[in-house]
CSV table of C-alpha atoms in Angstrom, one decimal:
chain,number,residue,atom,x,y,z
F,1,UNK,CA,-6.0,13.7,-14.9
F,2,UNK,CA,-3.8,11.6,-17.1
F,3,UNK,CA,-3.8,8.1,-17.1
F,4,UNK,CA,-1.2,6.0,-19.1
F,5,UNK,CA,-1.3,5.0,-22.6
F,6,UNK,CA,-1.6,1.5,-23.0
F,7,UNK,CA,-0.3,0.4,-26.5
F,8,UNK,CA,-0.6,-3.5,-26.8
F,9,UNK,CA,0.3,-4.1,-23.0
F,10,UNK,CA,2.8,-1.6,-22.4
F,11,UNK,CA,2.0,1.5,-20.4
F,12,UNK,CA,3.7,4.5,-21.2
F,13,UNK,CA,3.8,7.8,-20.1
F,14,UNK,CA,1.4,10.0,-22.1
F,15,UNK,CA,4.5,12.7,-22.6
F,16,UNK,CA,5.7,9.9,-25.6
F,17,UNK,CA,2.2,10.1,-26.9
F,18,UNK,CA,2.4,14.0,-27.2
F,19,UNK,CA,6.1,13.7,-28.6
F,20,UNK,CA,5.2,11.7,-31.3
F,21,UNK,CA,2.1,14.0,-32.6
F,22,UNK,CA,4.2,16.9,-32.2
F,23,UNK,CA,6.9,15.8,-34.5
F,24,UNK,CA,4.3,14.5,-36.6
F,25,UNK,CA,2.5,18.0,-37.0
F,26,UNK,CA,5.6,19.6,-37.2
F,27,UNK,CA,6.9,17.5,-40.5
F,28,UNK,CA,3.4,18.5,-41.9
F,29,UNK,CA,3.4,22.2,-40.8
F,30,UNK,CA,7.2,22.7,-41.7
F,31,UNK,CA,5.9,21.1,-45.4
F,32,UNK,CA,3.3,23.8,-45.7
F,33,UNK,CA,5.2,26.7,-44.1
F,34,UNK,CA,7.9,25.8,-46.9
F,35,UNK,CA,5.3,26.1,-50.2
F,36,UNK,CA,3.8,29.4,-48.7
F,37,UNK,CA,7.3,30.6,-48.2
F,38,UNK,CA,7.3,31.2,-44.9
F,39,UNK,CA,11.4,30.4,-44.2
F,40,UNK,CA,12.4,33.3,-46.1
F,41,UNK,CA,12.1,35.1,-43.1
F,42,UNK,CA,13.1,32.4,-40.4
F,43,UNK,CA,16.6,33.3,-39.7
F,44,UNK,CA,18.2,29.5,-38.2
F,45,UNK,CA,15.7,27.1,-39.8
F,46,UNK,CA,17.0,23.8,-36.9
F,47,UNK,CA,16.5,26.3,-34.8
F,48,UNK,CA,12.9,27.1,-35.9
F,49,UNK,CA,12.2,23.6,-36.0
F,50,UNK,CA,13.1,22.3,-32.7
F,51,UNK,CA,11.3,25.4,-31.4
F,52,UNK,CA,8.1,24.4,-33.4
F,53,UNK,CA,8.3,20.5,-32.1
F,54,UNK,CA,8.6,22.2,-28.6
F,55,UNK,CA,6.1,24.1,-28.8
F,56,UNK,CA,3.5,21.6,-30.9
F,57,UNK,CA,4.6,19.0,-28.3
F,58,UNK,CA,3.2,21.2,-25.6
F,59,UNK,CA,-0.2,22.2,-27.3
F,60,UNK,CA,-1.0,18.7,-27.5
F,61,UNK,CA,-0.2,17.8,-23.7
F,62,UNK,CA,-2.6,20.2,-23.2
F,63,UNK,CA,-5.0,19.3,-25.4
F,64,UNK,CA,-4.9,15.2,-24.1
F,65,UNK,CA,-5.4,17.0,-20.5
F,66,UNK,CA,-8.5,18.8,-21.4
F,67,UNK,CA,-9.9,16.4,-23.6
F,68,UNK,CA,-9.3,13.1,-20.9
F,69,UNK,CA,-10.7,15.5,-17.8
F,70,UNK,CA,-14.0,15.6,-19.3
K,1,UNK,CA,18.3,57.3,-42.2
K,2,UNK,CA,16.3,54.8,-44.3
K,3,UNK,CA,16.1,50.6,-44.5
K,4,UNK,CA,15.6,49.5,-47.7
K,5,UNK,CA,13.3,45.9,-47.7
K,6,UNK,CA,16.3,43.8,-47.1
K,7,UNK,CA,18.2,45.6,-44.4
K,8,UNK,CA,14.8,45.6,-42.5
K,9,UNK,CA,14.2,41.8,-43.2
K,10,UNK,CA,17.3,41.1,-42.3
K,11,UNK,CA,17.0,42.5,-38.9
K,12,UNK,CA,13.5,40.9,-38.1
K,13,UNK,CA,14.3,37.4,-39.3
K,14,UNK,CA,16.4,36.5,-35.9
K,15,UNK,CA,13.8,38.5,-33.8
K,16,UNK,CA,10.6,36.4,-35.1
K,17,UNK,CA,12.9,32.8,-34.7
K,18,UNK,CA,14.5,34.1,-31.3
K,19,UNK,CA,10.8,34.9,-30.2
K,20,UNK,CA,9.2,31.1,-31.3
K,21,UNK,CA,12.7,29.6,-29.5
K,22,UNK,CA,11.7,32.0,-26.3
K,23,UNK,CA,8.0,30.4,-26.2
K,24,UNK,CA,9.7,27.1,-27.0
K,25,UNK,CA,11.6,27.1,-23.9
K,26,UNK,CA,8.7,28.0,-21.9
K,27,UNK,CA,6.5,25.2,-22.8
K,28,UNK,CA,9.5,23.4,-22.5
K,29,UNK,CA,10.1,24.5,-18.6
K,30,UNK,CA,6.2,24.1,-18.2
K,31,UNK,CA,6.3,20.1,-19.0
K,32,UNK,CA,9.4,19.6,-17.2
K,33,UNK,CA,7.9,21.2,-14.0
K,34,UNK,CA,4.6,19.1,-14.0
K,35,UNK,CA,6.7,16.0,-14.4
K,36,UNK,CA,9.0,16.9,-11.7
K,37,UNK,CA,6.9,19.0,-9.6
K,38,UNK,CA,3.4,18.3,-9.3
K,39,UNK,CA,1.5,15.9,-6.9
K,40,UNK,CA,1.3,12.9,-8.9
K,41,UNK,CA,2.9,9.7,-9.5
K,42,UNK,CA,3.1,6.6,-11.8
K,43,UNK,CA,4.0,4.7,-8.9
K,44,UNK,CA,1.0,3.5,-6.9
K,45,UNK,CA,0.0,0.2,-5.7
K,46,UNK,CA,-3.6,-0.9,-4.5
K,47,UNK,CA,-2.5,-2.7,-1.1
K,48,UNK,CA,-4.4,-4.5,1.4
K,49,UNK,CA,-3.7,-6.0,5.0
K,50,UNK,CA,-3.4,-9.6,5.4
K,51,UNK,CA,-3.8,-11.9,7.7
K,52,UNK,CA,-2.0,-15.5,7.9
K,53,UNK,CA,-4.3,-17.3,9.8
K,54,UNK,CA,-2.6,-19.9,11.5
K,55,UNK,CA,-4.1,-22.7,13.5
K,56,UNK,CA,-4.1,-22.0,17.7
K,57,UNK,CA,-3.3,-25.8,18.6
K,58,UNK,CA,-1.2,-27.9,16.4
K,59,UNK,CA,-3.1,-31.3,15.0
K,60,UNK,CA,-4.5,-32.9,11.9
K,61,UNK,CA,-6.5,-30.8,9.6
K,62,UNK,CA,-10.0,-32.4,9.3
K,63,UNK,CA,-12.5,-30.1,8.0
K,64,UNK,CA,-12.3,-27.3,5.2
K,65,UNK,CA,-15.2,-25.2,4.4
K,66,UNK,CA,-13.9,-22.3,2.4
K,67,UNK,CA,-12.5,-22.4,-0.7
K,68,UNK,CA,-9.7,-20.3,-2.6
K,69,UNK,CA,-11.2,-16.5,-3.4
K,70,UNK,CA,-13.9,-17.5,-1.3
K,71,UNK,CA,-15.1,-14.0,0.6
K,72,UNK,CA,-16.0,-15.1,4.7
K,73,UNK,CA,-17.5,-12.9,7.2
K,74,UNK,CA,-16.2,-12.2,11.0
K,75,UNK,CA,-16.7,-15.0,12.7
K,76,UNK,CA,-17.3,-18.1,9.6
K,77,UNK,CA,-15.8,-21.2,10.3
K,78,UNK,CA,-12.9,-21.8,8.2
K,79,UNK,CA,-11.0,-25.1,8.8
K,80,UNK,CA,-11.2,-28.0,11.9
K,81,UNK,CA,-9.0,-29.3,13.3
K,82,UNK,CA,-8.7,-33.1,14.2
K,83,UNK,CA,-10.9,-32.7,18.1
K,84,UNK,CA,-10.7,-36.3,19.4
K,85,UNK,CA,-7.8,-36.1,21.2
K,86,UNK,CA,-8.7,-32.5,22.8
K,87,UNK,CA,-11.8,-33.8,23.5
K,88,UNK,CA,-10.3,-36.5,25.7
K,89,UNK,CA,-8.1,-33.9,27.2
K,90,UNK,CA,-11.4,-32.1,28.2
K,91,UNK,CA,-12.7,-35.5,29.5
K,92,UNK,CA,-9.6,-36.2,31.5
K,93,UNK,CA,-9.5,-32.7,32.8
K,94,UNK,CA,-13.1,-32.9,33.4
K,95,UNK,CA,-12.1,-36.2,35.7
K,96,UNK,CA,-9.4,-34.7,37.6
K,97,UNK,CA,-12.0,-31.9,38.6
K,98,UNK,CA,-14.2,-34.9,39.9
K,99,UNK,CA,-11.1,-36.3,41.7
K,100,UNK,CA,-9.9,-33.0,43.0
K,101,UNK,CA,-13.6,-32.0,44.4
K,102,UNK,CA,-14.0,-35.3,46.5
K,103,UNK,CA,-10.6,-34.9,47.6
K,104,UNK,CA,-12.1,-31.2,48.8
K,105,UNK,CA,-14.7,-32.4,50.3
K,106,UNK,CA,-13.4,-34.8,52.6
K,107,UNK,CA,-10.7,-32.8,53.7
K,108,UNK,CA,-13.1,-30.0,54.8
K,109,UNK,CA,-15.3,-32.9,56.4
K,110,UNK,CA,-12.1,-34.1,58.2
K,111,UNK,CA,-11.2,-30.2,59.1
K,112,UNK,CA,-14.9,-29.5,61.1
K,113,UNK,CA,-14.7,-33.0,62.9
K,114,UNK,CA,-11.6,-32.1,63.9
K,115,UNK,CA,-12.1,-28.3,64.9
K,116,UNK,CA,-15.0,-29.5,66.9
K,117,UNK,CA,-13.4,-32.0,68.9
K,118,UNK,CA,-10.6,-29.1,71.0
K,119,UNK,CA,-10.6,-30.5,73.9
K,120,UNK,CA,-9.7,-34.1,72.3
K,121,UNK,CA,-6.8,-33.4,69.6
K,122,UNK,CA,-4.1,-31.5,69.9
K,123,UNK,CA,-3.8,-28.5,68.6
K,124,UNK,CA,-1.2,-29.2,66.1
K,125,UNK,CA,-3.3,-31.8,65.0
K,126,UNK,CA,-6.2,-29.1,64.2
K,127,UNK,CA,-3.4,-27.2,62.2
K,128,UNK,CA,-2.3,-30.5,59.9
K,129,UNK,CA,-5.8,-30.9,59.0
K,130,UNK,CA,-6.9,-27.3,58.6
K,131,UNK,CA,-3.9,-26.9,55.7
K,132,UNK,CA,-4.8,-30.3,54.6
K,133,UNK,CA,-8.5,-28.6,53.5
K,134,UNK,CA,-6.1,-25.8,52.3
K,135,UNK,CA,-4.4,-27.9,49.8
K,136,UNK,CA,-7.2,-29.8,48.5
K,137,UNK,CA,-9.0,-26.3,47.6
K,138,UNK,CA,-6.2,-24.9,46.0
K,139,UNK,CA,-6.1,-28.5,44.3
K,140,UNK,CA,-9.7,-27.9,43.1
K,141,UNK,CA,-9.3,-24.4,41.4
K,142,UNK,CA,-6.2,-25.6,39.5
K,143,UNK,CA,-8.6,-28.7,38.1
K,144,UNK,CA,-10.5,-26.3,37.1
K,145,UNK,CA,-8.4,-23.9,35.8
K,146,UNK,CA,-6.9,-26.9,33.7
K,147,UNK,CA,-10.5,-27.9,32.7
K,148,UNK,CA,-11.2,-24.7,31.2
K,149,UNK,CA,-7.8,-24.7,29.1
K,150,UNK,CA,-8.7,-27.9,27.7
K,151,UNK,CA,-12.3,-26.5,26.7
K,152,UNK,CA,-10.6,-23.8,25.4
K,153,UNK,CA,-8.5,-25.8,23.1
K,154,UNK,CA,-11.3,-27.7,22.1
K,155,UNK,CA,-12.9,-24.5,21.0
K,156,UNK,CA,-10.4,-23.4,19.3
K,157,UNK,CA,-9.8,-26.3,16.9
K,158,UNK,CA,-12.5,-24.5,14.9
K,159,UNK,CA,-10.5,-21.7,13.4
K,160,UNK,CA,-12.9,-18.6,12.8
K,161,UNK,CA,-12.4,-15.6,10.0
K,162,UNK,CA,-10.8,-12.9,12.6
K,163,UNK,CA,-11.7,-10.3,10.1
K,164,UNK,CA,-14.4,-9.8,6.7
K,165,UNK,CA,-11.9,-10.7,4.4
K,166,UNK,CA,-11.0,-13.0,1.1
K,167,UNK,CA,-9.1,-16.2,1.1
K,168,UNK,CA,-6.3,-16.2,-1.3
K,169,UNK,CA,-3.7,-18.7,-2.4
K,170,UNK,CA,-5.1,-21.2,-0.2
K,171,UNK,CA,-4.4,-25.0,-1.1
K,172,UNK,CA,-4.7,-26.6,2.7
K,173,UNK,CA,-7.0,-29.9,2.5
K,174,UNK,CA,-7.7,-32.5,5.1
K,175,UNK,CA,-5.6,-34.5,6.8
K,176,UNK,CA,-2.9,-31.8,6.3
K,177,UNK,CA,-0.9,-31.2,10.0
K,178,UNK,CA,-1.5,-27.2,11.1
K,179,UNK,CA,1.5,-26.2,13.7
K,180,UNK,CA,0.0,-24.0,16.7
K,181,UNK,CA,1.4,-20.4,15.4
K,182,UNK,CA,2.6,-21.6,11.8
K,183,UNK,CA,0.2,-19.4,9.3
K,184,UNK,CA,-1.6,-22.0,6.8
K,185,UNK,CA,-3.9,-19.5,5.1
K,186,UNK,CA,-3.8,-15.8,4.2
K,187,UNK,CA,-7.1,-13.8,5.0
K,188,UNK,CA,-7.3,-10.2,2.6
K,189,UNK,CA,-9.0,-8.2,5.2
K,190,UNK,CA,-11.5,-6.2,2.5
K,191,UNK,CA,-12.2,-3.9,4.7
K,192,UNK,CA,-8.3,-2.7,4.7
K,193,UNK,CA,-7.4,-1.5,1.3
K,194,UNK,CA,-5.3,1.5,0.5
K,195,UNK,CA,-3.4,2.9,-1.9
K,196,UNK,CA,0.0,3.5,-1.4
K,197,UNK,CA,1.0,6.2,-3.8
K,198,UNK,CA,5.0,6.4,-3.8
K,199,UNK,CA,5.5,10.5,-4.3
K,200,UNK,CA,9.1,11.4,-5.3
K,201,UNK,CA,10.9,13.9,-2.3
K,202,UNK,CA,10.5,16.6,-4.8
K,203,UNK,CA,7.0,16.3,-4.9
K,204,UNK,CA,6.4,16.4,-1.3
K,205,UNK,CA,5.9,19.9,-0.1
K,206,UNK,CA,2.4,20.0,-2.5
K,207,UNK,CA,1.6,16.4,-0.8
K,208,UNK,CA,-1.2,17.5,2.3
K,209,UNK,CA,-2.9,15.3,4.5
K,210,UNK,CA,-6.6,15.5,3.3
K,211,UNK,CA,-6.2,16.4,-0.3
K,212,UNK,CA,-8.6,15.0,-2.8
K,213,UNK,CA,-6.7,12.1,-4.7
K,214,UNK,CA,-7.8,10.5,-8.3
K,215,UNK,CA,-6.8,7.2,-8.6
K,216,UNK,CA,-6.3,5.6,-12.3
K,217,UNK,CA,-5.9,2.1,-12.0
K,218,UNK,CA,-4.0,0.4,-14.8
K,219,UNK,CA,-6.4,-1.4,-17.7
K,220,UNK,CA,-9.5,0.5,-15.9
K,221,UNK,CA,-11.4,3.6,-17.3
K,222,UNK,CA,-13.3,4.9,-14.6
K,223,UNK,CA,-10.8,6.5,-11.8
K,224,UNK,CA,-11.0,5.8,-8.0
K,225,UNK,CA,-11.4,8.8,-5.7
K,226,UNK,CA,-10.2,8.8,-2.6
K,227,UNK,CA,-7.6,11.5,0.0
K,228,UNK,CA,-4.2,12.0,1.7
K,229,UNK,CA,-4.4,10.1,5.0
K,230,UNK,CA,-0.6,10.5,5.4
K,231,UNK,CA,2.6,10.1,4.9
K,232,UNK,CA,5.6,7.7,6.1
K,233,UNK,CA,7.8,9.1,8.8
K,234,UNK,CA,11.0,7.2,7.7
K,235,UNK,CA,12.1,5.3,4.4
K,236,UNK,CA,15.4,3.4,4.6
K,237,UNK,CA,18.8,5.1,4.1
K,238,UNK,CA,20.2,2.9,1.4
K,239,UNK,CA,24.1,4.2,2.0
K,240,UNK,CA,24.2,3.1,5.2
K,241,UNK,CA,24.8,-0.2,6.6
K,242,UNK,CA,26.0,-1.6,10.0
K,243,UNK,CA,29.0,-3.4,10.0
K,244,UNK,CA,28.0,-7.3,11.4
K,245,UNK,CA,30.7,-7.7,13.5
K,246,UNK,CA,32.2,-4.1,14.6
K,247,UNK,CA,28.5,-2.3,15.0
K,248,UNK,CA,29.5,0.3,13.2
K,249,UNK,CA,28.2,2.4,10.1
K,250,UNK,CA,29.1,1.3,6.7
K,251,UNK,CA,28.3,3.9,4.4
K,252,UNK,CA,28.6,3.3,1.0
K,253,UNK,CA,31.8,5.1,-0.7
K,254,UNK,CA,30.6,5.4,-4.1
K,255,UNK,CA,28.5,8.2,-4.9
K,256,UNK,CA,27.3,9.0,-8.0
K,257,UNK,CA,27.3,12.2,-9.9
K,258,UNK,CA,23.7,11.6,-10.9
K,259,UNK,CA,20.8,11.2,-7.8
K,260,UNK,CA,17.8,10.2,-8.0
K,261,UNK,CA,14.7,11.7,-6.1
K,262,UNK,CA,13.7,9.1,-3.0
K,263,UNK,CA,10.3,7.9,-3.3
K,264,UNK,CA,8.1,7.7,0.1
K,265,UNK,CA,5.3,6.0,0.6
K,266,UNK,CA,1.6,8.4,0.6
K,267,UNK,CA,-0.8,6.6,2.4
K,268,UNK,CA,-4.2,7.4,0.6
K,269,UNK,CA,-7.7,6.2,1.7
K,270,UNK,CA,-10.2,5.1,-1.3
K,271,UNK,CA,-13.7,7.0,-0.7
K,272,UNK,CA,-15.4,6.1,-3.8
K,273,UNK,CA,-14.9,2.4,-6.0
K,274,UNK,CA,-16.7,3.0,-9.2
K,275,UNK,CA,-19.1,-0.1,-9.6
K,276,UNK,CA,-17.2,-2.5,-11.8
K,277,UNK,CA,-13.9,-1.6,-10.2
K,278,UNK,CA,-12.8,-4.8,-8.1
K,279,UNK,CA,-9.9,-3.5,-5.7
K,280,UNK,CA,-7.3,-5.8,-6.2
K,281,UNK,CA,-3.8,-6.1,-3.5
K,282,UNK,CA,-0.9,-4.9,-5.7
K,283,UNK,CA,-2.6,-3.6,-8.7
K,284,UNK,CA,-0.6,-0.8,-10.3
K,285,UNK,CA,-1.9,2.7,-10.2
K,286,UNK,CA,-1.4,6.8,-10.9
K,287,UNK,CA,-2.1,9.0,-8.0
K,288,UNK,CA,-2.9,12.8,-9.1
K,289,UNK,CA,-3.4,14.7,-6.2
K,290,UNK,CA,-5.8,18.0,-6.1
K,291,UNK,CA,-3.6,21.1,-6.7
K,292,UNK,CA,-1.2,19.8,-9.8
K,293,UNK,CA,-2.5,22.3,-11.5
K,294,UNK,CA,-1.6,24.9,-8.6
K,295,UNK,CA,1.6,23.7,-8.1
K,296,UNK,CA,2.8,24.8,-11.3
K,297,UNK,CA,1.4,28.3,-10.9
K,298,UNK,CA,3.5,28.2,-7.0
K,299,UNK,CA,6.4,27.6,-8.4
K,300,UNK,CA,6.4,30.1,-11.1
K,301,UNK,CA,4.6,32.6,-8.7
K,302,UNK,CA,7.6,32.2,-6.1
């Protein structure tokens, strides 16, 4: 299903991978969710954010499965 | 009773982060079971039986006809050894046959003569001469028997592929001594390759014999496909020793807090080798075994 991310001879579990694009989509949608507004009604903003990386982190593990079965 | 805008806001901002934290934590739980529950590892080695070919009588090397990573068939000759002084084994042997059959033949001459002549010889000297004959035909089939052992060396001075297999590692040259028994030369038998995937304990009740198995191997795109053939009976308890001189068990008195999952060895059988794909001993591998997907579902389901 998922092989192993090979960066310059080291193989690495595709978990980091997902990690690292999560946390990179979350500094970007945390940027835009600030100019619309949006934490005026987020009640623990860490909180928010760890739960966003979480959750981003997840979406694109699930994404890298679907898109390496095919 | 009324909210104004900020009472009401104020009640629904911890709802709306309390509910993204709650779907958090469930993607959250969802990673950590496929990593610690489903069928698949990162551990997995392409492995291979292997012979080391040792000569079966000891003498100086004389002939090589393979060459390192050369693949041999059943049967192909694969090294001589020096036959001139088997072959004068066989011709001695082959001598003391000669010897051993005139020897028989007079002595069953001597043993009519004499068994026609009762009323002559005594009878004791019927009996001498009877075991006489006796002797000299057990004398014969030992020649022989030693005759064929020394053909049989002979023969076997040409060492033979046992197997269809790959020569690897090999350096032996001519004039080299080969020790009857001591391996000079180890044979890959191709048609042996496995893949042992090493499934951690907590992985093992979704590991069944016959499920479907993909088979990444490391630096390759296309995968391997192949099933669960079985799995090992016994892996070694590493907190237990036996004392050398006493016999008895030494079990290790430090325990630690944090344990790690036991990995045993899943033997799994290759079906299908995309072309391209040479199957390598020892190559490293990830096993994902049919129903990963499943397993995730069982778990939460039960």
């Amino acid at each position: 299903m998922i092989g192993e991310i090979d960066i310059a001879g080291i193989f690495i579990s595709p978990l980091l991978l997902c990690m690292i694009v999560g946390f990179a989509v979350r500094l970007l949608l945390s940027r835009l969710l600030e100019a619309a507004g949006f934490y005026r009604v987020v009640w623990q903003r860490p909180l928010f954010d760890t739960a966003l990386f979480l959750i981003l982190t997840g979406a694109a593990f699930i994404v890298l499965r679907l898109v390496t079965r095919s | 009773m009324t909210f104004d805008r900020d009472t009401l806001l104020r009640l629904l901002k911890p709802l709306l982060t309390l509910l993204v934290a709650l779907i958090a934590m469930l993607v959250l739980w969802h990673l950590y079971s496929y990593y610690t529950y489903a069928p698949q590892t990162r551990d997995g080695k392409i492995r291979a039986d292997v012979v080391p070919l040792a000569a079966d009588v000891s003498g100086r090397v004389e002939e090589v006809h393979v060459r390192d990573n050369q693949a041999v068939h059943k049967g192909d000759l694969l090294f001589t050894i020096d036959h001139v002084r088997l072959r004068n084994a066989l011709a001695q042997a082959e001598a003391a046959v000669a010897t051993a059959q005139a020897t028989l033949s007079a002595a069953e001459r001597e043993n009519r003569r004499y068994q026609g002549l009762a009323d002559i010889v005594s009878g004791q000297q019927r009996d001498d001469r009877r075991s006489q004959a006796e002797e000299a035909r057990a004398r014969y089939a030992q020649a022989i028997a030693d005759r064929d052992l020394a053909r049989i060396n002979l023969e076997r001075s040409a060492v033979r592929a046992p197997v269809n297999g790959i020569v690897t590692n090999f350096s032996l040259r001519p004039g080299a001594y080969a020790t009857a028994g001591q391996a000079v030369m180890a044979l890959v038998d191709s048609d042996s390759y496995y893949v042992a995937g090493y499934f951690e304990e907590t992985k093992l009740s979704h590991v069944r014999p016959g499920a479907h198995a993909t088979i990444r191997v490391m630096g390759e795109d296309q995968p391997l496909s192949g099933h669960v053939e079985g799995r090992s009976a016994g892996i070694d308890d590493r907190e237990r020793t036996t004392a050398a001189g006493t016999l008895l068990a030494n079990v290790n008195p430090t325990f630690s807090w944090v344990r790690l999952a036991q990995r045993v060895p899943v033997r799994i059988a290759i079906d299908k080798v995309p072309s391209g794909i040479d199957l390598i001993a020892g190559r490293t591998v990830t096993v994902t075994l049919d129903g990963a997907e499943d397993a995730l579902t069982v778990r939460r389901a039960s």
